[in-house]
XYZ file of C-alpha atoms in Angstrom:
641
model
C 85.697 98.239 89.264
C 85.184 95.354 86.889
C 88.732 95.495 85.534
C 91.296 94.767 88.234
C 94.266 93.646 86.132
C 97.775 94.860 86.896
C 100.672 95.144 84.456
C 102.000 91.731 83.509
C 105.067 90.340 81.708
C 105.372 90.478 77.927
C 103.395 87.298 77.168
C 100.226 89.356 77.683
C 98.647 91.216 74.695
C 99.492 94.900 74.430
C 97.029 97.710 73.966
C 96.123 98.642 70.389
C 95.336 102.217 71.498
C 96.579 104.822 73.906
C 94.096 106.609 76.105
C 95.484 109.288 78.407
C 93.657 110.209 81.545
C 93.935 113.719 82.941
C 92.267 113.993 86.336
C 91.827 117.604 87.375
C 91.774 118.500 91.044
C 88.192 119.359 91.910
C 86.102 119.560 95.066
C 85.163 115.934 94.675
C 86.615 112.901 96.453
C 87.711 110.049 94.185
C 88.251 106.515 95.466
C 90.228 103.989 93.461
C 91.232 100.848 95.277
C 94.548 99.085 95.061
C 97.990 99.773 93.675
C 100.001 98.116 90.966
C 103.754 97.595 90.664
C 105.986 96.152 87.995
C 108.299 93.358 89.001
C 111.935 93.539 88.026
C 111.355 90.650 85.623
C 109.307 92.930 83.393
C 111.988 95.611 83.038
C 113.440 96.366 79.599
C 115.604 99.146 78.312
C 113.314 100.650 75.690
C 112.748 104.376 75.310
C 110.092 106.008 73.158
C 111.414 107.556 69.960
C 109.331 110.668 70.620
C 111.337 113.226 72.576
C 108.482 114.780 74.580
C 107.499 111.308 75.830
C 111.087 110.530 76.885
C 111.098 113.721 78.927
C 107.739 112.919 80.503
C 108.842 109.421 81.521
C 112.032 110.491 83.274
C 114.992 108.289 84.172
C 114.769 104.461 84.431
C 113.595 103.223 87.844
C 112.625 99.826 89.261
C 110.128 100.739 91.986
C 107.642 103.044 90.340
C 104.124 102.515 91.781
C 101.245 102.530 89.311
C 98.805 104.309 91.599
C 98.784 108.035 92.301
C 96.836 110.018 94.887
C 96.271 113.734 94.384
C 96.461 116.152 97.321
C 92.758 116.823 96.897
C 91.893 113.138 97.340
C 91.516 111.858 93.791
C 93.225 108.585 93.006
C 93.841 106.919 89.669
C 95.499 103.739 88.495
C 97.074 102.303 85.381
C 96.447 98.623 84.700
C 97.498 96.462 81.789
C 94.277 96.613 79.780
C 92.681 99.810 81.015
C 93.015 103.115 82.773
C 90.499 103.437 85.587
C 89.201 106.593 87.255
C 86.648 106.677 90.037
C 84.807 109.365 91.940
C 82.008 109.412 94.459
C 79.420 109.817 91.667
C 80.704 106.943 89.527
C 83.633 105.513 87.619
C 84.993 104.958 84.122
C 87.303 102.220 82.848
C 88.758 102.758 79.374
C 89.801 99.399 77.972
C 91.213 99.247 74.442
C 89.962 96.500 72.144
C 91.885 94.534 69.482
C 94.893 94.251 71.773
C 98.202 93.359 70.143
C 101.060 91.370 71.582
C 104.091 93.451 72.567
C 107.402 93.385 74.418
C 107.848 93.685 78.183
C 107.558 96.965 80.031
C 110.331 99.437 80.787
C 109.728 101.246 84.049
C 110.877 104.814 84.656
C 110.514 107.421 87.371
C 107.177 108.593 85.982
C 105.666 105.598 84.205
C 106.195 102.690 81.850
C 106.589 102.019 78.137
C 106.824 99.044 75.799
C 106.937 98.194 72.122
C 103.922 97.031 70.134
C 103.534 95.738 66.602
C 102.558 99.238 65.404
C 104.950 101.315 67.508
C 104.936 101.982 71.221
C 102.625 102.294 74.198
C 103.581 104.785 76.900
C 101.920 105.338 80.280
C 102.921 108.431 82.239
C 101.979 109.208 85.844
C 102.315 112.811 86.997
C 101.473 114.687 90.164
C 97.965 115.478 88.912
C 97.326 113.285 85.882
C 97.893 109.971 84.169
C 98.229 109.663 80.404
C 98.379 106.842 77.930
C 99.989 107.631 74.563
C 99.664 105.492 71.451
C 102.737 106.114 69.291
C 102.208 104.853 65.740
C 105.461 104.200 63.879
C 104.125 101.946 61.108
C 101.510 102.982 58.594
C 98.031 101.706 59.562
C 95.976 103.067 56.643
C 92.270 103.391 57.324
C 91.820 101.861 60.779
C 89.226 102.062 63.540
C 90.638 102.159 67.072
C 88.166 101.061 69.764
C 87.896 101.263 73.546
C 85.325 99.707 75.835
C 83.705 102.240 78.183
C 83.280 100.416 81.468
C 80.780 102.685 83.200
C 77.166 102.997 84.266
C 77.162 106.743 83.566
C 75.108 108.192 80.696
C 77.312 108.784 77.649
C 76.746 111.263 74.822
C 78.798 112.907 72.063
C 78.811 116.673 72.470
C 78.730 119.096 69.572
C 82.308 120.264 70.164
C 83.724 116.743 69.909
C 83.857 115.858 73.600
C 82.294 112.709 75.011
C 80.309 113.372 78.175
C 79.747 110.674 80.801
C 77.383 112.107 83.384
C 75.641 111.011 86.553
C 72.182 112.531 86.034
C 71.398 112.587 89.748
C 74.428 114.507 90.942
C 75.579 116.249 87.779
C 79.076 114.799 88.295
C 80.764 114.280 84.945
C 83.712 112.668 83.245
C 84.604 114.129 79.852
C 86.734 112.585 77.135
C 88.477 115.456 75.379
C 88.141 115.975 71.624
C 90.426 113.846 69.467
C 94.029 115.026 69.437
C 96.829 113.722 67.200
C 100.372 114.897 68.013
C 103.530 114.780 65.916
C 106.979 113.790 67.169
C 107.515 117.283 68.611
C 104.248 117.236 70.513
C 102.500 119.644 68.132
C 98.814 119.194 67.361
C 98.354 117.774 63.826
C 94.782 116.525 64.216
C 93.107 116.205 60.765
C 90.174 118.566 60.304
C 86.832 117.059 61.235
C 88.278 114.073 63.099
C 85.888 113.060 65.898
C 85.117 110.261 68.290
C 82.071 108.093 67.719
C 79.980 106.181 70.232
C 78.558 102.711 69.617
C 76.736 101.848 72.808
C 79.453 101.518 75.465
C 82.230 101.561 72.877
C 84.353 104.589 72.012
C 85.756 104.546 68.481
C 88.146 106.574 66.349
C 88.359 105.953 62.598
C 91.616 107.392 61.303
C 93.202 107.242 57.863
C 96.883 107.959 58.531
C 98.146 108.003 54.936
C 98.522 111.809 55.065
C 100.183 111.883 58.515
C 103.928 111.954 59.015
C 105.370 109.080 61.046
C 105.606 108.771 63.938
C 102.404 110.301 65.294
C 100.750 110.002 68.697
C 97.074 109.483 69.485
C 96.523 111.427 72.700
C 92.952 111.365 73.995
C 92.289 112.645 77.506
C 89.646 112.128 80.168
C 88.898 114.801 82.744
C 86.750 114.914 85.835
C 84.161 117.683 85.763
C 81.962 118.410 88.754
C 79.337 121.060 89.353
C 80.604 121.347 92.907
C 81.926 124.838 93.432
C 83.929 126.999 95.808
C 82.575 129.013 98.723
C 83.543 131.901 100.978
C 82.162 134.201 103.676
C 82.835 137.794 104.668
C 81.621 140.686 106.760
C 82.264 143.556 104.383
C 80.908 145.351 101.300
C 82.089 142.607 98.981
C 82.510 138.843 98.722
C 85.428 137.319 96.809
C 84.735 133.928 95.236
C 87.432 131.904 93.500
C 86.983 130.286 90.103
C 85.810 126.675 90.543
C 88.540 124.116 90.096
C 88.258 121.595 87.308
C 88.440 121.614 83.521
C 86.380 124.580 82.363
C 85.558 124.760 78.655
C 85.256 128.297 77.324
C 82.833 127.508 74.510
C 79.800 126.287 76.433
C 80.588 126.746 80.123
C 78.935 129.311 82.350
C 79.625 130.260 85.942
C 76.725 130.689 88.360
C 77.284 132.674 91.551
C 75.149 132.494 94.695
C 75.495 135.478 97.064
C 73.441 135.766 100.253
C 73.761 138.597 102.795
C 71.996 140.276 105.715
C 70.635 143.282 103.805
C 68.780 144.108 100.584
C 71.585 145.946 98.770
C 71.894 145.112 95.085
C 74.764 142.757 94.232
C 76.830 143.555 91.147
C 80.021 142.717 89.282
C 80.970 143.745 85.741
C 80.303 140.959 83.256
C 77.800 139.162 85.489
C 74.038 139.168 84.885
C 71.626 139.078 87.808
C 69.024 136.333 87.628
C 67.060 137.744 90.542
C 67.068 138.669 94.224
C 64.856 137.098 96.879
C 64.541 138.753 100.302
C 62.843 138.122 103.607
C 62.062 141.799 104.300
C 65.572 143.206 104.755
C 66.665 140.484 107.188
C 68.356 138.274 104.606
C 68.553 138.299 100.794
C 69.774 135.796 98.208
C 71.023 136.604 94.687
C 71.878 134.307 91.778
C 74.045 135.691 88.956
C 75.633 134.154 85.857
C 78.362 134.894 83.327
C 79.876 133.170 80.327
C 83.253 131.697 81.230
C 85.991 133.027 78.928
C 89.136 131.567 80.452
C 89.750 134.214 83.120
C 91.628 133.190 86.248
C 89.311 134.702 88.877
C 88.634 135.364 91.712
C 85.420 137.370 91.385
C 84.589 140.167 93.843
C 80.838 140.759 94.180
C 80.065 144.138 95.739
C 77.223 145.986 97.454
C 76.868 149.248 99.382
C 76.697 148.593 103.128
C 79.074 146.370 105.102
C 77.255 143.268 106.361
C 77.680 139.521 106.807
C 77.545 137.555 103.557
C 78.342 134.159 102.104
C 78.006 132.292 98.838
C 79.655 130.216 96.159
C 80.262 129.666 92.453
C 79.530 126.564 90.385
C 80.585 125.827 86.800
C 78.052 124.380 84.334
C 79.203 122.852 81.052
C 77.240 122.427 77.803
C 74.882 125.343 78.390
C 73.047 127.128 75.556
C 74.154 130.760 75.254
C 73.717 132.237 71.761
C 75.041 135.782 71.554
C 73.786 138.048 74.322
C 70.716 135.929 75.062
C 70.281 134.503 78.542
C 70.731 130.766 79.136
C 68.294 130.952 82.054
C 65.154 128.954 81.362
C 63.091 129.540 84.486
C 63.707 130.965 87.943
C 61.831 130.960 91.234
C 62.574 132.189 94.755
C 60.775 132.619 98.038
C 61.402 133.208 101.758
C 60.005 132.071 105.086
C 60.582 131.393 108.760
C 59.883 127.651 109.026
C 62.239 124.674 109.349
C 61.898 123.857 105.637
C 63.242 126.179 102.950
C 61.440 125.401 99.689
C 61.994 127.817 96.784
C 59.090 126.441 94.711
C 59.043 124.562 91.409
C 60.266 125.273 87.871
C 58.738 124.403 84.520
C 61.375 122.436 82.630
C 60.980 123.338 78.949
C 63.452 120.651 77.858
C 62.540 117.691 80.070
C 64.088 114.975 77.881
C 67.714 116.094 77.819
C 67.379 117.831 81.166
C 68.474 121.170 82.544
C 71.179 121.964 85.055
C 69.494 123.524 88.065
C 71.362 125.618 90.641
C 69.901 126.389 94.056
C 70.974 129.021 96.577
C 69.811 128.819 100.213
C 70.524 131.112 103.169
C 69.434 131.373 106.803
C 69.920 133.782 109.703
C 71.668 133.129 113.033
C 74.439 131.164 111.327
C 72.112 128.237 110.617
C 73.417 126.279 107.614
C 70.582 124.980 105.403
C 70.641 121.260 104.717
C 71.384 119.674 101.364
C 68.132 119.327 99.366
C 67.295 115.627 99.130
C 68.875 113.997 96.093
C 70.826 117.094 95.052
C 74.588 117.641 94.947
C 76.078 119.680 97.734
C 78.312 122.400 96.334
C 79.544 123.522 99.755
C 78.406 125.613 102.704
C 79.783 128.269 105.008
C 78.711 130.190 108.117
C 79.645 133.620 109.453
C 79.860 134.133 113.189
C 81.021 137.762 113.158
C 78.859 140.530 114.664
C 76.012 140.149 117.112
C 73.119 138.583 115.234
C 73.038 141.053 112.380
C 76.015 139.484 110.618
C 75.434 135.812 111.234
C 74.442 133.879 108.138
C 74.527 130.333 106.822
C 74.513 129.448 103.124
C 74.139 126.359 100.962
C 74.511 125.928 97.191
C 73.256 122.814 95.418
C 73.109 121.540 91.827
C 71.434 118.775 89.859
C 70.787 117.891 86.222
C 66.982 117.593 86.202
C 64.858 115.707 83.690
C 61.075 115.734 83.599
C 58.794 118.624 84.426
C 58.106 120.336 86.727
C 61.369 120.575 88.674
C 60.387 120.430 92.327
C 61.248 118.957 95.730
C 64.199 121.267 96.306
C 63.426 121.473 100.023
C 66.231 122.221 102.474
C 65.751 121.445 106.146
C 67.213 123.733 108.800
C 66.788 124.837 112.361
C 64.000 127.345 112.781
C 65.279 130.582 111.251
C 64.453 133.222 108.700
C 65.498 131.920 105.276
C 65.529 132.662 101.568
C 65.778 130.129 98.752
C 66.191 130.312 94.961
C 66.553 127.852 92.098
C 67.283 128.606 88.443
C 67.221 126.256 85.455
C 69.715 126.589 82.599
C 69.010 125.543 79.018
C 71.202 122.684 77.748
C 73.021 122.911 74.440
C 71.562 120.703 71.710
C 73.436 117.649 70.521
C 73.814 116.751 66.855
C 70.769 114.983 65.438
C 68.468 116.118 68.244
C 65.019 117.688 67.934
C 62.048 116.847 65.709
C 60.895 117.980 62.247
C 57.185 117.622 61.501
C 54.689 118.682 58.844
C 50.902 118.644 58.645
C 51.138 117.619 54.968
C 51.121 113.860 54.772
C 49.864 113.256 51.198
C 49.929 114.814 47.743
C 48.637 113.756 44.336
C 51.246 112.737 41.789
C 52.262 115.609 39.500
C 49.919 117.971 41.365
C 50.901 121.627 41.388
C 50.766 124.358 44.023
C 51.933 122.144 46.916
C 53.047 124.338 49.825
C 54.571 122.292 52.654
C 55.590 123.830 55.998
C 58.090 121.914 58.148
C 58.383 122.762 61.854
C 61.626 122.022 63.689
C 61.263 121.787 67.472
C 64.492 121.491 69.507
C 64.902 119.431 72.664
C 67.629 121.881 73.747
C 69.055 125.177 72.522
C 70.761 125.536 69.128
C 73.608 128.050 69.136
C 74.582 128.888 65.546
C 73.341 125.412 64.658
C 71.881 124.016 61.456
C 68.741 122.194 60.313
C 68.277 120.548 56.914
C 65.534 118.760 54.990
C 65.888 116.856 51.726
C 63.441 117.436 48.854
C 62.952 114.098 47.005
C 63.813 113.753 43.328
C 60.906 114.422 40.987
C 59.538 117.394 42.913
C 60.087 120.953 41.723
C 63.694 121.897 42.435
C 63.897 124.119 45.554
C 65.235 127.644 45.144
C 65.702 130.785 47.215
C 64.243 133.082 44.528
C 60.522 133.774 44.156
C 58.568 131.200 42.188
C 57.646 127.540 42.305
C 59.722 125.634 44.864
C 60.795 128.755 46.771
C 62.208 128.063 50.245
C 61.394 130.486 53.045
C 62.498 130.219 56.693
C 61.350 131.865 59.903
C 61.944 131.491 63.630
C 64.610 132.186 66.245
C 67.068 135.070 66.198
C 69.757 133.766 63.830
C 70.209 134.803 60.201
C 68.785 131.444 59.038
C 71.043 131.399 55.965
C 69.747 129.011 53.278
C 71.906 126.842 51.022
C 70.643 124.292 48.486
C 72.792 121.442 47.189
C 72.184 118.434 44.975
C 70.441 117.817 41.663
C 67.543 115.689 42.847
C 67.231 114.929 45.656
C 68.133 118.389 46.938
C 69.293 119.228 50.453
C 67.905 122.463 51.857
C 70.171 123.505 54.735
C 69.521 126.375 57.127
C 72.627 127.624 58.956
C 73.080 130.107 61.804
C 69.998 128.819 63.606
C 69.597 130.217 67.109
C 66.552 128.863 68.892
C 65.744 127.791 72.422
C 63.655 129.438 75.145
C 61.344 132.048 73.597
C 61.483 134.169 76.759
C 57.748 133.794 77.339
C 57.635 130.341 78.888
C 57.705 128.441 75.610
C 60.094 126.862 73.116
C 61.112 128.594 69.912
C 60.683 126.672 66.671
C 62.087 126.990 63.165
C 59.738 126.846 60.152
C 61.049 125.806 56.727
C 58.432 126.264 53.973
C 58.577 124.730 50.493
C 56.257 126.892 48.393
C 54.063 126.010 45.364
C 55.972 122.935 44.257
C 54.888 120.268 41.781
C 54.807 116.792 43.290
C 56.739 113.855 41.932
C 55.105 111.708 39.262
C 56.288 108.620 41.148
C 53.795 107.356 43.722
C 54.369 105.932 47.177
C 55.760 107.085 50.525
C 58.706 109.472 50.182
C 60.982 110.426 53.084
C 62.085 114.040 53.407
C 65.293 113.276 55.297
C 65.984 115.689 58.166
C 69.272 116.457 59.946
C 70.514 118.883 62.582
C 73.597 119.971 64.486
C 73.760 121.949 67.718
C 76.520 124.406 66.782
C 78.456 125.448 63.702
C 81.280 123.065 64.671
C 79.000 120.060 64.996
C 78.255 117.334 62.446
C 75.000 117.165 60.507
C 73.288 114.057 61.865
C 69.991 112.383 60.971
C 67.109 113.102 63.336
C 65.483 110.169 65.067
C 62.569 110.406 62.596
C 62.017 112.351 59.364
C 58.763 113.508 57.734
C 57.187 111.198 55.146
C 54.778 112.350 52.444
C 52.854 109.736 50.453
C 52.333 110.543 46.789
C 48.953 109.239 45.654
C 47.516 108.662 42.192
C 47.392 111.776 39.966
C 44.326 113.985 39.922
C 41.961 112.843 37.126
C 43.411 109.357 37.020
C 41.598 106.058 37.401
C 38.668 104.558 35.470
C 34.882 104.538 35.918
C 32.492 101.974 34.400
C 28.678 101.722 34.460
C 26.434 98.706 34.822
C 24.078 100.227 32.223
C 25.092 100.565 28.590
C 21.682 101.449 27.020
C 18.252 102.507 28.361
C 14.949 103.268 26.656
C 13.832 106.866 26.265
C 11.667 107.788 29.252
C 12.263 104.446 30.981
C 11.618 104.441 34.734
C 13.170 102.625 37.706
C 16.630 102.598 36.135
C 19.426 101.762 38.586
C 22.987 102.286 37.395
C 26.044 101.213 39.368
C 29.221 103.127 38.619
C 32.482 101.450 39.624
C 35.588 103.617 40.095
C 39.010 101.964 40.003
C 41.884 104.096 41.272
C 45.197 104.304 39.450
C 48.530 103.225 40.953
C 49.143 105.120 44.166
C 45.550 104.952 45.288
C 43.443 107.673 46.793
C 43.259 109.072 50.319
C 40.684 111.660 51.360
C 40.109 112.208 47.660
C 36.929 112.885 45.688
C 35.043 111.355 42.743
C 32.306 113.168 40.817
C 29.717 111.942 38.302
C 27.525 114.414 36.411
C 23.889 113.299 36.013
C 22.707 114.569 32.588
C 19.813 116.987 32.229
C 16.482 115.177 31.868
C 17.246 112.408 34.297
C 15.611 112.301 37.718
C 17.419 114.728 39.990
C 19.845 112.896 42.310
C 19.250 113.029 46.085
C 20.609 111.455 49.259
C 17.143 110.732 50.694
C 15.227 107.554 49.897
C 13.238 107.645 46.705
C 13.738 108.054 42.972
C 17.244 109.309 42.121
C 18.725 108.284 45.488
C 22.552 108.096 45.537
C 24.282 105.439 47.616
C 28.012 104.807 47.903
C 30.074 101.858 49.105
C 33.695 100.785 49.079
C 36.996 101.950 50.517
C 37.511 102.981 54.133
C 36.570 106.662 54.037
C 33.319 108.266 55.151
C 32.223 108.610 51.495
C 30.421 111.903 52.193
C 27.973 112.812 49.384
C 27.196 116.330 48.175
């Protein structure tokens, strides 16, 4: 880790923010080096004025170590300028910025605390977590608290307010919990809409505390999430699988079960949906199933008809699209064989930019345990030795967040045996400001009428009760939901697509309750917003129709990476035309007249100019000869009719 500081005496700056770390015991080995201890010279006799923090700290003590190791192998450490957590897939150091000078530390049985210029900083070490609390006792007004994110993991702000730091190769994840502000009793008093923001590798919180009672406590939390699951084996008519350990989030987390057994009986459990079964005759079969996690404790007993050897596991996937009763499964493939390589085939990834979480289930006869597919995350394995031949089975479950398309190379090596293999891709949940909004209309004439403009929103992940908006520039016909000029119509997806219009020019057309993702036929659903029969602005030039989106109803409307632009050209019938001839003699021959057209402000693009040749003159033609018409100027093709 880059930050290796320990706690020092009081002549060091104190932290301007408190960042608690909650490390949840998961099937993942963490490795944090070193330990830190306070010397007796740093001891003070300060206690936090917040009762729940006093209780958490415990009695004063002089020998409290600043490193903790969980029974499951995770280790975490508190240092003076940061809290550091590390796992086998990566690490995160949260280092507050704008540090302020404070008093020396008071050490207790469960942590340390010291005064700062704004209140108090408290670090608490428990049996399974470490927390840093920022107690604010003096009014700060409108202030931005900042922390440096010391990590090489990919960071993103999720629609529910969490910050995700993910290793794309393994799927291992740290998550910073949504913002939480506590009062002196430990009750949640977080102002509505308060969220973290990300600025590169900097985490920020802008908080105006003028409406908060003093003291209050800023209590963020970081958790370790891993797709690694739990596994079991049995020789029976059912297989009981425990709920995966770790911090499961009920809003966007699904559980995926892999069950393999030595017969072709159907596998079922109330609340679970079968993705598919793949069999090698009736020798061995593999099933993948999924369900939306709703906070239940588990375990889950998957059942079939005839007693036989079986094995499998469950993994938890966060941030998965799951609107209503629709399936979050994007694509699925499975196959079987008898070689030394179990390859389920490849998937078409419909959302290759953000990536999909892919789960693979592998099984083999004779107790052979399939190998970990190269580059994937092992979620555990188990073998059954019971029964002569007919009950022996080996299983392997693997996960990976896959970008690009197709998803392939999920080959598992094994000793020669009969095997089955499956992989399924799950649609990610869209982040705020993701997706694209395009239109085929790029130009319109100033003040022209009857302009119908269709905007197509294409997601790069699934929107679950999300929203999409587009802004109609001032000067255009005001949008409305009623029939007539400027009417807004919407189609696409399975949501209600409720339309609201705000503003007085420009106007924001917002479509709520948008549910789009996989169309179920191998393609991506889109949303179409149509502005019907509007009159264009009289002002010329390029005009941006600002677009925004959010992934869920609790997200924040955020500008898309690019918004449509429509250029308003000169009005129809505008400009001037002059002729090189002012007078000609009656019946005169060989008269050549040059007409010069000058466009009005705004110019012309793919427009048209007409000149009527009066009756009695030589008929115009494009071929060489009398009356030939030639055109020059501009950059168009200047096609003549």
